[in-house]
Short mmCIF file of C-alpha atoms (C1' of nucleotides) in Angstrom, two decimals:
data_model
loop_
_atom_site.label_atom_id
_atom_site.label_comp_id
_atom_site.label_asym_id
_atom_site.label_seq_id
_atom_site.Cartn_x
_atom_site.Cartn_y
_atom_site.Cartn_z
CA MET A 1 69.67 46.60 152.33
CA THR A 2 71.00 44.82 155.36
CA SER A 3 69.48 47.07 157.99
CA GLY A 4 68.32 50.62 158.59
CA LYS A 5 65.35 52.72 157.79
CA SER A 6 63.64 53.25 154.52
CA PRO A 7 64.16 56.44 152.55
CA GLY A 8 61.36 58.79 151.73
CA ASN A 9 59.51 57.53 154.76
CA ARG A 10 57.61 60.60 155.86
CA MET A 11 55.22 58.18 157.62
CA GLY A 12 51.89 59.30 156.30
CA ARG A 13 50.80 61.85 158.86
CA GLY A 14 47.98 59.65 160.17
CA GLY A 15 48.54 56.53 162.28
CA PRO A 16 51.54 56.67 164.57
CA ASP A 17 54.21 54.46 163.09
CA ASN A 18 54.23 52.59 166.40
CA LEU A 19 57.52 53.08 168.20
CA HIS A 20 59.22 55.40 165.74
CA ASP A 21 57.14 58.51 165.34
CA MET A 22 60.11 60.69 166.16
CA PRO A 23 61.39 62.57 163.13
CA ARG A 24 64.80 61.43 162.04
CA LYS A 25 66.59 64.54 163.24
CA GLN A 26 65.27 64.02 166.75
CA GLU A 27 66.32 60.38 166.71
CA ILE A 28 69.84 61.34 165.80
CA MET A 29 69.97 64.01 168.47
CA ALA A 30 68.71 61.59 171.10
CA ALA A 31 71.31 59.03 170.08
CA ALA A 32 74.04 61.66 170.10
CA ALA A 33 73.00 62.78 173.57
CA LYS A 34 73.39 59.23 174.82
CA VAL A 35 76.80 58.72 173.27
CA PHE A 36 78.07 62.15 174.32
CA ALA A 37 77.01 61.37 177.87
CA ARG A 38 78.86 58.05 177.81
CA LYS A 39 82.03 59.07 176.01
CA GLY A 40 82.23 62.86 176.01
CA PHE A 41 82.25 64.92 172.83
CA LYS A 42 85.66 64.00 171.53
CA GLY A 43 85.32 60.43 172.68
CA ALA A 44 82.08 59.95 170.77
CA THR A 45 82.46 58.82 167.18
CA THR A 46 79.98 59.58 164.45
CA SER A 47 79.93 55.90 163.64
CA GLU A 48 78.82 55.01 167.17
CA ILE A 49 76.15 57.70 167.10
CA ALA A 50 74.87 56.32 163.83
CA ARG A 51 74.76 52.80 165.24
CA GLU A 52 72.90 54.03 168.33
CA ALA A 53 70.37 55.86 166.16
CA GLY A 54 70.01 52.90 163.81
CA VAL A 55 70.93 54.91 160.73
CA ALA A 56 73.89 54.99 158.38
CA GLU A 57 76.77 57.27 159.18
CA GLY A 58 76.13 59.37 156.11
CA THR A 59 72.61 60.15 157.27
CA ILE A 60 73.92 62.16 160.21
CA PHE A 61 75.56 64.58 157.81
CA ARG A 62 72.31 65.18 155.93
CA TYR A 63 70.94 66.75 159.10
CA PHE A 64 74.05 68.23 160.66
CA LYS A 65 76.85 69.84 158.74
CA THR A 66 79.49 68.79 161.27
CA LYS A 67 79.77 66.81 164.48
CA LYS A 68 80.14 70.09 166.32
CA ASP A 69 76.82 71.35 164.94
CA LEU A 70 75.28 68.24 166.40
CA LEU A 71 76.79 69.09 169.78
CA VAL A 72 75.42 72.62 169.69
CA ASP A 73 71.95 71.43 168.77
CA VAL A 74 71.96 68.84 171.54
CA ALA A 75 73.08 71.53 173.98
CA GLY A 76 70.23 73.74 172.85
CA SER A 77 67.63 71.07 173.31
CA LEU A 78 69.01 70.22 176.74
CA ALA A 79 68.83 73.89 177.66
CA VAL A 80 65.20 74.16 176.62
CA GLU A 81 64.33 70.95 178.42
CA THR A 82 65.97 72.04 181.66
CA LEU A 83 64.32 75.43 181.71
CA LYS A 84 60.88 74.07 180.92
CA GLY A 85 58.35 74.89 183.59
CA ILE A 86 60.78 76.50 185.96
CA MET A 87 58.49 79.48 186.41
CA SER A 88 55.52 77.36 187.39
CA GLU A 89 56.84 76.69 190.89
CA MET A 90 57.03 79.26 193.66
CA SER A 91 53.39 79.33 194.57
CA ALA A 92 51.83 80.69 197.72
CA LYS A 93 53.61 78.22 199.97
CA SER A 94 56.21 79.28 202.53
CA ASP A 95 59.73 80.13 201.45
CA GLU A 96 60.94 76.87 202.81
CA GLU A 97 58.35 74.82 200.96
CA SER A 98 58.69 76.75 197.70
CA LEU A 99 62.45 76.44 197.58
CA LYS A 100 62.47 72.82 198.55
CA SER A 101 59.94 71.77 195.96
CA LEU A 102 61.64 73.87 193.31
CA ILE A 103 64.90 72.12 194.03
CA TYR A 104 63.36 68.64 194.19
CA ASN A 105 61.89 69.18 190.75
CA ARG A 106 65.07 70.43 189.13
CA LEU A 107 66.93 67.57 190.75
CA GLU A 108 64.63 65.00 189.22
CA LEU A 109 64.87 66.73 185.88
CA ILE A 110 68.63 66.97 185.84
CA ARG A 111 69.63 63.66 187.35
CA PRO A 112 68.82 61.45 184.35
CA ASN A 113 70.84 63.83 182.18
CA LEU A 114 73.61 64.43 184.64
CA ASP A 115 76.40 62.95 182.57
CA LEU A 116 75.29 64.95 179.57
CA VAL A 117 75.12 68.11 181.67
CA LYS A 118 78.69 67.58 182.80
CA VAL A 119 79.82 67.16 179.21
CA MET A 120 78.07 70.36 178.20
CA PHE A 121 79.57 72.37 181.03
CA TYR A 122 82.94 71.07 180.02
CA GLU A 123 82.55 71.73 176.33
CA ALA A 124 81.33 75.24 177.11
CA GLN A 125 84.98 75.90 177.86
CA PHE A 126 85.94 75.21 174.26
CA HIS A 127 82.89 76.15 172.18
CA PRO A 128 81.41 79.63 172.58
CA GLU A 129 78.13 78.50 171.02
CA VAL A 130 77.69 75.89 173.73
CA ARG A 131 78.68 78.41 176.36
CA GLN A 132 76.01 80.74 175.06
CA MET A 133 73.39 77.98 175.24
CA ILE A 134 74.21 76.74 178.71
CA PHE A 135 75.20 79.90 180.53
CA GLY A 136 73.62 82.68 178.53
CA ARG A 137 70.33 80.89 178.27
CA VAL A 138 69.68 78.46 181.12
CA ILE A 139 71.87 79.64 183.96
CA PHE A 140 71.31 83.32 183.37
CA GLU A 141 67.54 82.97 183.16
CA ALA A 142 67.35 80.78 186.22
CA ALA A 143 69.59 83.14 188.18
CA GLN A 144 67.55 86.11 187.04
CA MET A 145 64.33 84.53 188.20
CA LEU A 146 65.68 83.47 191.58
CA SER A 147 67.29 86.87 192.09
CA GLU A 148 63.98 88.59 191.56
CA TYR A 149 62.35 86.31 194.08
CA PHE A 150 65.13 87.12 196.52
CA GLU A 151 64.94 90.84 195.93
CA ALA A 152 61.22 90.88 196.55
CA ARG A 153 61.79 89.22 199.93
CA VAL A 154 64.42 91.81 200.74
CA LYS A 155 61.97 94.62 200.04
CA MET A 156 59.48 92.92 202.35
CA GLY A 157 62.09 92.86 205.07
CA ILE A 158 62.13 89.07 205.22
CA PHE A 159 65.60 88.59 203.80
CA ARG A 160 68.70 90.62 204.58
CA ASP A 161 69.75 93.24 202.10
CA VAL A 162 72.67 91.53 200.40
CA ASP A 163 73.60 91.09 196.72
CA PRO A 164 70.76 88.87 195.47
CA PHE A 165 72.68 87.33 192.64
CA ALA A 166 75.57 86.31 194.86
CA ALA A 167 73.25 85.01 197.54
CA VAL A 168 71.26 82.92 195.11
CA ARG A 169 74.45 81.56 193.60
CA SER A 170 75.46 80.37 197.02
CA LEU A 171 72.27 78.31 197.25
CA VAL A 172 72.48 76.96 193.72
CA GLY A 173 76.14 76.16 194.21
CA ALA A 174 75.43 74.11 197.29
CA VAL A 175 72.79 72.08 195.47
CA PHE A 176 74.89 71.69 192.37
CA THR A 177 77.87 70.45 194.31
CA TYR A 178 75.67 68.01 196.17
CA ILE A 179 74.48 66.36 192.94
CA MET A 180 77.92 66.18 191.44
CA PHE A 181 79.40 64.76 194.58
CA ASP A 182 76.62 62.27 194.99
CA SER A 183 77.07 61.05 191.44
CA VAL A 184 80.79 60.54 191.95
CA LEU A 185 80.25 58.63 195.17
CA LYS A 186 77.67 56.49 193.46
CA THR A 187 80.00 55.74 190.56
CA ALA A 188 82.82 54.83 192.91
CA ASN A 189 80.65 52.60 195.05
CA PRO A 190 77.34 51.63 193.43
CA ALA A 191 76.40 49.10 196.09
CA TRP A 192 75.92 51.69 198.77
CA GLU A 193 72.75 52.87 197.08
CA ASP A 194 70.65 50.23 198.86
CA SER A 195 71.43 51.27 202.39
CA ASP A 196 70.40 54.86 201.70
CA PRO A 197 68.01 55.21 198.76
CA GLN A 198 68.24 58.16 196.44
CA GLU A 199 65.02 59.87 197.36
CA ALA A 200 65.59 59.86 201.09
CA ARG A 201 69.13 61.08 200.65
CA ASP A 202 67.95 63.88 198.38
CA ARG A 203 65.30 64.96 200.81
CA ARG A 204 67.66 65.00 203.73
CA ASN A 205 70.37 66.93 201.93
CA VAL A 206 68.15 69.42 200.17
CA ASP A 207 66.34 70.14 203.40
CA LEU A 208 69.60 70.87 205.15
CA ILE A 209 70.89 73.07 202.34
CA VAL A 210 67.71 75.11 202.21
CA ASP A 211 67.63 75.32 205.96
CA ILE A 212 71.16 76.67 206.23
CA PHE A 213 70.54 79.08 203.40
CA LEU A 214 67.31 80.48 204.82
CA ASN A 215 68.77 80.82 208.27
CA GLY A 216 71.76 82.56 206.80
CA VAL A 217 69.74 84.95 204.80
CA ARG A 218 66.68 85.77 206.87
CA ALA A 219 66.52 89.09 208.70
CA THR A 220 65.20 87.34 211.80
CA ARG A 221 65.52 83.80 212.98
CA GLU A 222 62.29 81.82 212.88
CA VAL A 223 62.98 78.94 215.22
CA PRO A 224 65.74 80.00 217.58
CA GLY A 225 66.79 76.47 218.45
CA GLY A 226 67.73 73.74 216.06
CA LEU A 227 66.15 71.82 213.27
CA PRO A 228 63.85 68.81 213.15
CA GLY A 229 65.41 65.39 212.75
CA LYS A 230 68.45 65.91 214.89
CA PRO A 231 68.28 66.98 218.51
CA ASP A 232 69.59 70.33 219.60
CA ALA A 233 73.23 70.54 220.55
CA GLY A 234 73.80 69.90 224.24
CA GLY A 235 75.75 72.44 226.30
CA ILE A 236 75.43 76.20 226.61
CA MET B 1 120.76 68.34 165.79
CA THR B 2 118.33 71.12 164.95
CA SER B 3 117.03 71.72 168.45
CA GLY B 4 116.37 69.95 171.74
CA LYS B 5 118.31 68.87 174.73
CA SER B 6 121.44 66.84 174.92
CA PRO B 7 121.30 63.19 175.92
CA GLY B 8 122.99 61.92 178.99
CA ASN B 9 122.76 65.34 180.52
CA ARG B 10 122.31 64.59 184.18
CA MET B 11 123.64 68.09 184.90
CA GLY B 12 126.35 67.50 187.45
CA ARG B 13 124.65 67.95 190.81
CA GLY B 14 126.59 71.14 191.64
CA GLY B 15 125.81 74.58 190.17
CA PRO B 16 122.21 75.13 189.14
CA ASP B 17 122.09 74.81 185.37
CA ASN B 18 120.46 78.22 185.32
CA LEU B 19 116.88 77.92 184.08
CA HIS B 20 116.70 74.17 183.55
CA ASP B 21 117.42 72.40 186.77
CA MET B 22 114.11 70.56 186.60
CA PRO B 23 114.54 66.88 185.82
CA ARG B 24 113.19 65.90 182.45
CA LYS B 25 110.15 64.09 183.83
CA GLN B 26 109.01 67.20 185.67
CA GLU B 27 109.48 69.33 182.58
CA ILE B 28 107.27 67.03 180.57
CA MET B 29 104.63 66.97 183.26
CA ALA B 30 104.62 70.76 183.47
CA ALA B 31 104.26 71.03 179.72
CA ALA B 32 101.48 68.44 179.69
CA ALA B 33 99.64 70.33 182.42
CA LYS B 34 99.72 73.46 180.28
CA VAL B 35 98.48 71.75 177.16
CA PHE B 36 95.81 69.74 179.00
CA ALA B 37 94.54 72.97 180.50
CA ARG B 38 94.33 74.63 177.08
CA LYS B 39 92.93 71.76 175.04
CA GLY B 40 91.58 69.14 177.41
CA PHE B 41 92.93 65.61 177.57
CA LYS B 42 91.67 64.31 174.25
CA GLY B 43 92.31 67.62 172.56
CA ALA B 44 95.95 67.64 173.62
CA THR B 45 98.36 65.88 171.28
CA THR B 46 101.59 64.29 172.37
CA SER B 47 103.33 66.25 169.66
CA GLU B 48 102.14 69.56 171.11
CA ILE B 49 103.18 68.49 174.60
CA ALA B 50 106.62 67.59 173.27
CA ARG B 51 106.93 70.95 171.56
CA GLU B 52 105.86 72.76 174.73
CA ALA B 53 108.44 70.81 176.75
CA GLY B 54 111.13 71.35 174.14
CA VAL B 55 111.80 67.65 173.66
CA ALA B 56 111.17 65.14 170.91
CA GLU B 57 107.89 63.27 170.88
CA GLY B 58 109.62 59.97 171.51
CA THR B 59 111.13 61.26 174.73
CA ILE B 60 107.72 61.49 176.33
CA PHE B 61 107.32 57.77 175.96
CA ARG B 62 110.58 57.06 177.74
CA TYR B 63 109.05 58.52 180.89
CA PHE B 64 105.39 57.64 180.47
CA LYS B 65 104.14 54.41 179.00
CA THR B 66 101.01 56.02 177.57
CA LYS B 67 99.41 59.45 177.28
CA LYS B 68 96.90 58.36 179.91
CA ASP B 69 99.71 57.57 182.37
CA LEU B 70 100.85 61.13 181.85
CA LEU B 71 97.36 62.37 182.71
CA VAL B 72 97.23 60.34 185.90
CA ASP B 73 100.65 61.57 187.01
CA VAL B 74 99.71 65.18 186.33
CA ALA B 75 96.51 64.68 188.31
CA GLY B 76 98.51 63.28 191.18
CA SER B 77 100.89 66.18 191.28
CA LEU B 78 98.02 68.67 191.10
CA ALA B 79 96.38 66.86 193.99
CA VAL B 80 99.48 67.06 196.14
CA GLU B 81 99.98 70.72 195.25
CA THR B 82 96.41 71.67 196.11
CA LEU B 83 96.45 69.93 199.44
CA LYS B 84 99.80 71.36 200.49
CA GLY B 85 99.59 73.42 203.63
CA ILE B 86 95.85 73.18 204.02
CA MET B 87 96.25 72.18 207.66
CA SER B 88 98.33 75.20 208.53
CA GLU B 89 95.39 77.60 208.53
CA MET B 90 92.67 77.68 211.17
CA SER B 91 94.60 79.37 213.92
CA ALA B 92 93.25 81.08 216.99
CA LYS B 93 91.29 83.66 215.02
CA SER B 94 87.51 83.84 215.02
CA ASP B 95 85.47 81.44 212.90
CA GLU B 96 84.78 84.16 210.45
CA GLU B 97 88.42 85.12 210.05
CA SER B 98 89.68 81.54 209.92
CA LEU B 99 87.22 80.50 207.27
CA LYS B 100 87.72 83.59 205.17
CA SER B 101 91.49 83.34 205.14
CA LEU B 102 91.34 79.62 204.47
CA ILE B 103 89.16 80.28 201.46
CA TYR B 104 91.24 83.19 200.21
CA ASN B 105 94.31 81.00 200.22
CA ARG B 106 92.72 78.09 198.40
CA LEU B 107 91.30 80.53 195.88
CA GLU B 108 94.73 81.94 195.09
CA LEU B 109 96.14 78.46 194.85
CA ILE B 110 93.48 77.11 192.56
CA ARG B 111 92.87 80.03 190.26
CA PRO B 112 96.08 79.77 188.23
CA ASN B 113 95.29 76.07 187.69
CA LEU B 114 91.60 76.47 187.23
CA ASP B 115 91.44 75.23 183.67
CA LEU B 116 93.49 72.21 184.59
CA VAL B 117 91.26 71.54 187.57
CA LYS B 118 88.21 71.57 185.32
CA VAL B 119 89.85 69.09 182.99
CA MET B 120 90.69 66.79 185.87
CA PHE B 121 87.19 66.87 187.30
CA TYR B 122 85.88 66.05 183.87
CA GLU B 123 88.31 63.25 183.19
CA ALA B 124 87.53 61.78 186.60
CA GLN B 125 84.29 60.72 184.93
CA PHE B 126 86.15 58.48 182.52
CA HIS B 127 89.29 57.38 184.33
CA PRO B 128 88.97 55.73 187.74
CA GLU B 129 92.61 56.44 188.52
CA VAL B 130 92.03 60.15 188.11
CA ARG B 131 88.85 59.92 190.14
CA GLN B 132 90.81 58.28 192.91
CA MET B 133 93.40 61.07 192.85
CA ILE B 134 91.01 63.99 192.81
CA PHE B 135 88.15 62.77 194.96
CA GLY B 136 89.65 60.03 197.07
CA ARG B 137 92.70 62.06 197.90
CA VAL B 138 92.10 65.81 197.79
CA ILE B 139 88.39 66.26 198.22
CA PHE B 140 87.99 63.55 200.81
CA GLU B 141 90.86 64.81 202.92
CA ALA B 142 89.73 68.41 202.75
CA ALA B 143 86.17 67.45 203.61
CA GLN B 144 87.39 65.31 206.48
CA MET B 145 89.40 68.15 207.94
CA LEU B 146 86.62 70.70 207.63
CA SER B 147 84.09 68.27 209.04
CA GLU B 148 86.22 67.79 212.12
CA TYR B 149 86.45 71.51 212.61
CA PHE B 150 82.68 71.74 212.25
CA GLU B 151 82.03 68.88 214.64
CA ALA B 152 84.21 70.45 217.31
CA ARG B 153 82.16 73.63 217.10
CA VAL B 154 78.99 71.61 217.42
CA LYS B 155 80.25 70.01 220.61
CA MET B 156 81.03 73.46 221.95
CA GLY B 157 77.47 74.52 221.26
CA ILE B 158 78.56 77.16 218.75
CA PHE B 159 77.21 75.44 215.64
CA ARG B 160 73.91 73.64 215.31
CA ASP B 161 73.94 69.86 215.45
CA VAL B 162 73.55 68.98 211.80
CA ASP B 163 75.37 66.54 209.54
CA PRO B 164 78.87 68.09 209.42
CA PHE B 165 79.86 66.64 206.10
CA ALA B 166 76.72 67.92 204.38
CA ALA B 167 77.02 71.31 206.00
CA VAL B 168 80.64 71.71 204.97
CA ARG B 169 79.80 70.63 201.45
CA SER B 170 77.28 73.40 201.27
CA LEU B 171 80.01 75.95 202.04
CA VAL B 172 82.54 74.43 199.68
CA GLY B 173 79.92 74.15 196.97
CA ALA B 174 79.09 77.82 197.20
CA VAL B 175 82.74 78.79 196.86
CA PHE B 176 83.39 76.32 194.12
CA THR B 177 80.45 77.51 192.08
CA TYR B 178 81.55 81.09 192.55
CA ILE B 179 84.98 80.41 191.01
CA MET B 180 83.60 78.44 188.12
CA PHE B 181 80.99 81.02 187.40
CA ASP B 182 83.44 83.84 187.66
CA SER B 183 85.80 82.16 185.23
CA VAL B 184 83.02 81.67 182.68
CA LEU B 185 81.91 85.28 182.96
CA LYS B 186 85.49 86.39 182.53
CA THR B 187 85.93 84.22 179.45
CA ALA B 188 82.73 85.52 177.93
CA ASN B 189 83.57 89.15 178.63
CA PRO B 190 87.23 89.75 179.49
CA ALA B 191 86.94 93.55 179.38
CA TRP B 192 84.75 93.70 182.43
CA GLU B 193 87.70 92.77 184.63
CA ASP B 194 88.84 96.42 184.86
CA SER B 195 85.69 97.83 186.39
CA ASP B 196 85.78 95.27 189.20
CA PRO B 197 89.22 93.83 189.84
CA GLN B 198 89.65 90.22 190.82
CA GLU B 199 90.77 90.71 194.39
CA ALA B 200 87.97 93.05 195.40
CA ARG B 201 85.41 90.78 193.79
CA ASP B 202 86.81 87.76 195.56
CA ARG B 203 86.77 89.49 198.90
CA ARG B 204 83.22 90.67 198.49
CA ASN B 205 81.88 87.32 197.38
CA VAL B 206 83.78 85.16 199.81
CA ASP B 207 82.75 87.41 202.67
CA LEU B 208 79.11 87.07 201.74
CA ILE B 209 79.32 83.30 201.32
CA VAL B 210 80.99 82.83 204.69
CA ASP B 211 78.57 85.24 206.29
CA ILE B 212 75.52 83.39 205.01
CA PHE B 213 77.01 80.07 205.96
CA LEU B 214 77.92 81.07 209.50
CA ASN B 215 74.57 82.70 210.10
CA GLY B 216 72.86 79.61 208.77
CA VAL B 217 74.83 77.29 210.93
CA ARG B 218 75.36 79.05 214.23
CA ALA B 219 73.28 78.09 217.19
CA THR B 220 72.73 81.73 218.08
CA ARG B 221 72.88 84.81 215.93
CA GLU B 222 75.81 87.06 216.69
CA VAL B 223 74.64 90.35 215.28
CA PRO B 224 70.86 90.26 215.15
CA GLY B 225 70.57 92.92 212.49
CA GLY B 226 72.29 92.92 209.13
CA LEU B 227 75.78 92.90 207.79
CA PRO B 228 78.39 95.58 207.33
CA GLY B 229 78.63 97.28 203.97
CA LYS B 230 75.01 97.37 203.09
CA PRO B 231 72.37 98.99 205.29
CA ASP B 232 69.68 96.98 206.97
CA ALA B 233 66.50 96.43 205.06
CA GLY B 234 63.90 99.06 205.83
CA GLY B 235 60.41 97.92 206.81
CA ILE B 236 59.14 95.72 209.63
"C1'" DG C 1 141.63 58.67 172.75
"C1'" DG C 2 138.58 54.75 172.50
"C1'" DC C 3 134.79 52.07 174.62
"C1'" DT C 4 130.39 51.61 176.77
"C1'" DT C 5 125.94 52.97 177.62
"C1'" DA C 6 121.94 55.74 178.99
"C1'" DG C 7 119.35 59.13 176.90
"C1'" DA C 8 117.25 61.54 173.10
"C1'" DT C 9 115.61 61.69 168.52
"C1'" DG C 10 112.03 62.01 164.71
"C1'" DA C 11 110.58 59.62 160.52
"C1'" DG C 12 107.63 55.90 160.16
"C1'" DT C 13 103.40 52.89 161.22
"C1'" DG C 14 98.90 51.36 161.69
"C1'" DA C 15 94.65 52.20 163.74
"C1'" DG C 16 91.34 55.14 163.66
"C1'" DT C 17 88.33 59.52 162.35
"C1'" DA C 18 85.11 63.02 160.36
"C1'" DC C 19 83.18 63.78 156.33
"C1'" DT C 20 81.97 62.89 150.97
"C1'" DC C 21 79.62 61.16 147.10
"C1'" DA C 22 78.00 58.10 143.60
"C1'" DC C 23 74.47 55.22 143.99
"C1'" DT C 24 70.06 52.73 145.74
"C1'" DT C 25 65.40 52.74 147.39
"C1'" DA C 26 61.04 54.43 148.45
"C1'" DT C 27 57.42 58.09 147.92
"C1'" DT C 28 54.69 61.28 145.30
"C1'" DA C 29 52.80 63.47 141.14
"C1'" DT C 30 51.23 62.91 136.72
"C1'" DA D 1 53.04 52.79 134.82
"C1'" DT D 2 56.55 56.35 134.65
"C1'" DA D 3 59.10 60.12 135.85
"C1'" DA D 4 60.74 63.21 139.33
"C1'" DT D 5 62.16 63.85 143.81
"C1'" DA D 6 63.54 63.10 148.39
"C1'" DA D 7 65.87 60.28 151.84
"C1'" DG D 8 69.18 56.99 153.04
"C1'" DT D 9 73.39 54.35 152.39
"C1'" DG D 10 78.25 52.78 153.26
"C1'" DA D 11 82.65 52.20 150.97
"C1'" DG D 12 86.07 55.39 150.14
"C1'" DT D 13 89.18 59.58 151.22
"C1'" DA D 14 92.27 62.45 153.29
"C1'" DC D 15 94.06 63.16 157.46
"C1'" DT D 16 95.39 62.86 162.43
"C1'" DC D 17 97.39 60.76 166.28
"C1'" DA D 18 99.53 57.75 169.84
"C1'" DC D 19 103.17 55.06 169.90
"C1'" DT D 20 107.71 52.43 167.99
"C1'" DC D 21 112.42 51.73 166.81
"C1'" DA D 22 116.69 52.08 164.34
"C1'" DT D 23 119.91 55.52 164.74
"C1'" DC D 24 122.49 59.08 166.76
"C1'" DT D 25 124.75 61.89 170.69
"C1'" DA D 26 127.27 62.88 174.47
"C1'" DA D 27 128.71 61.83 179.09
"C1'" DG D 28 131.60 58.76 182.16
"C1'" DC D 29 135.37 55.78 182.71
"C1'" DC D 30 139.92 53.80 181.86
#
DNA sequence: GGCTTAGATGAGTGAGTACTCACTTATTAT
DNA sequence: ATAATAAGTGAGTACTCACTCATCTAAGCC
C-alpha cells in the first residue's frame, strides 16, 4: 500500500482516532463539497475528489452509486446546515434588531460556502432532486417562516397589508444580491478588502437594506427624517 | 454532400437570401447560445452546437479557436443586447412610472434569455473574460446609470441621502430574485401558469417591489396610508 | 472551360472520464 | 491461529469530447 486508509477500520468506538473521527462517507462528502465549489459539478472529477478525501477512486463508488448521487447528498447536507437554527432568532427585540441579527447570522453561515451555494443553485436547473433540496426545502421553509412573521406584523397594524411572500422576497433578494455582488467584486479585486474590511461592509450594507425595507413596509414612518451615519439631505 | 451549406457562399450582397442572410459566424453564435442555455457550458458539446447551426463540427473551429472563445463571444453579444436602449427610458414621468416601465422593459428583454443569463452568471465564476463582460460591462454600466438617477433625486431632496449604489442594488436585487424565483417555480410546476398569467404576475410583483423601494427611500411619504389594490390594515 | 482559392466537411485522434472488478488488507468471531 | 467478513484499492474499460487535417466543393475570374 502506497497511501490511503486501512480497510475494516471502524475505529473502535472508544478513543477518538485523533484527527479522523469522521466516518468515511462524511469525509468523501466534505471533499466533494470542496471540489464542487472550486470546479463546479461537471468540472469536478471523481479522481480529484478521491485525492482530496485521501481515498482511492473506487472507494467513492462504495458509498455513492454515481457522481450525481454524491451531488444530491452534498446538496442535502448543505440544505440542512443552512437551515439549522434559523428559528432561534427573532426574539423580543425590535423589528430592526431582529431582522439585522437574523441576516448577520445567515450571512456568516453562507459566506464560507458561497461558491458551493452558487453551484447548487446552478445545478438545480438541471437536476430536479437538487432543485427539491434547495428550493423545496431551504428556500420554501425560510420564506414560510419570514412570511408568517410579516403577516403577524400586518395584523398588528405595524406593516402595510401587502402580499407577505412577495414583500419578504424583496428583502431576501436584496441581501442575496449583495452577497453575490460582493463576492464577485472581491474575486475581481482581492486587494481592496483591506481598505474596507468584510465585517464593517456587511454591517453598513445590511443596515441600509433593512432600513429601506422597513421604511418601505411600515404603516407609519418611525423617524421622519433620515438615517444615522449620513446627514439628512439638504434642501426642501 | 448529405446536408449542410455550400462553401464559398458569400451570398451576393443583393437580394436577401430568404431565411439565411445571417453570416455564418452569427448563425453559430445563435446556435451556441441555444445549446448553452439548455445544457450549460460544459454540458454543451460542439457536435450539438454544429447540428443546431446546421454546419459541420469543423466549421465551428474556423470561426472560433476554442469552445471557450465561443462562450466569451456569446457572452459579449448578450451583454450588448441587454444594455441596448437602457438609456432611452426615464423620461419626464413620475419616479414610480419611470422605474416601473424601466423594469418592465428589462424583464421582457431578459426573460427569453433567462437560462442563458444564468449560465453566464455561473460561468463568470470560472472565466475572468466572461466576468469582465457580464459584470464589468453590463452590470457596472446599469448600476452607474441608476446611481446617477438616484443621486440627482437626493440632491433635489426627494430621496434620502444614503449610499446610491447600495440603494439601487437593493432594488435591482429584489427584481432579479423575483425573476429567478419565478422561473424556478415555473419549472417545478408548469401547469400553474394558467391560473396566473405571466404578465399580470409581473405587473403585480414589480409594482410592489417599486412601491416598497420608493417608500423606503423617499424623504417624505407621499400617501401616508396604504397602497392601492389592497385595503389598509385595520387596527391602530 | 479551366484555374485558383476560400470555405466547408466529417472521419480520425488523443486526452480524458465515470465507473467496474478482481484482488489485497485489516477486523472480528470462533 | 483460522476462517469469515467487511472495507479499500487502482489498473482497466468503454466511452465521450474538443479539436485537427486531408479532402472536397463551389464561387470568382480570365
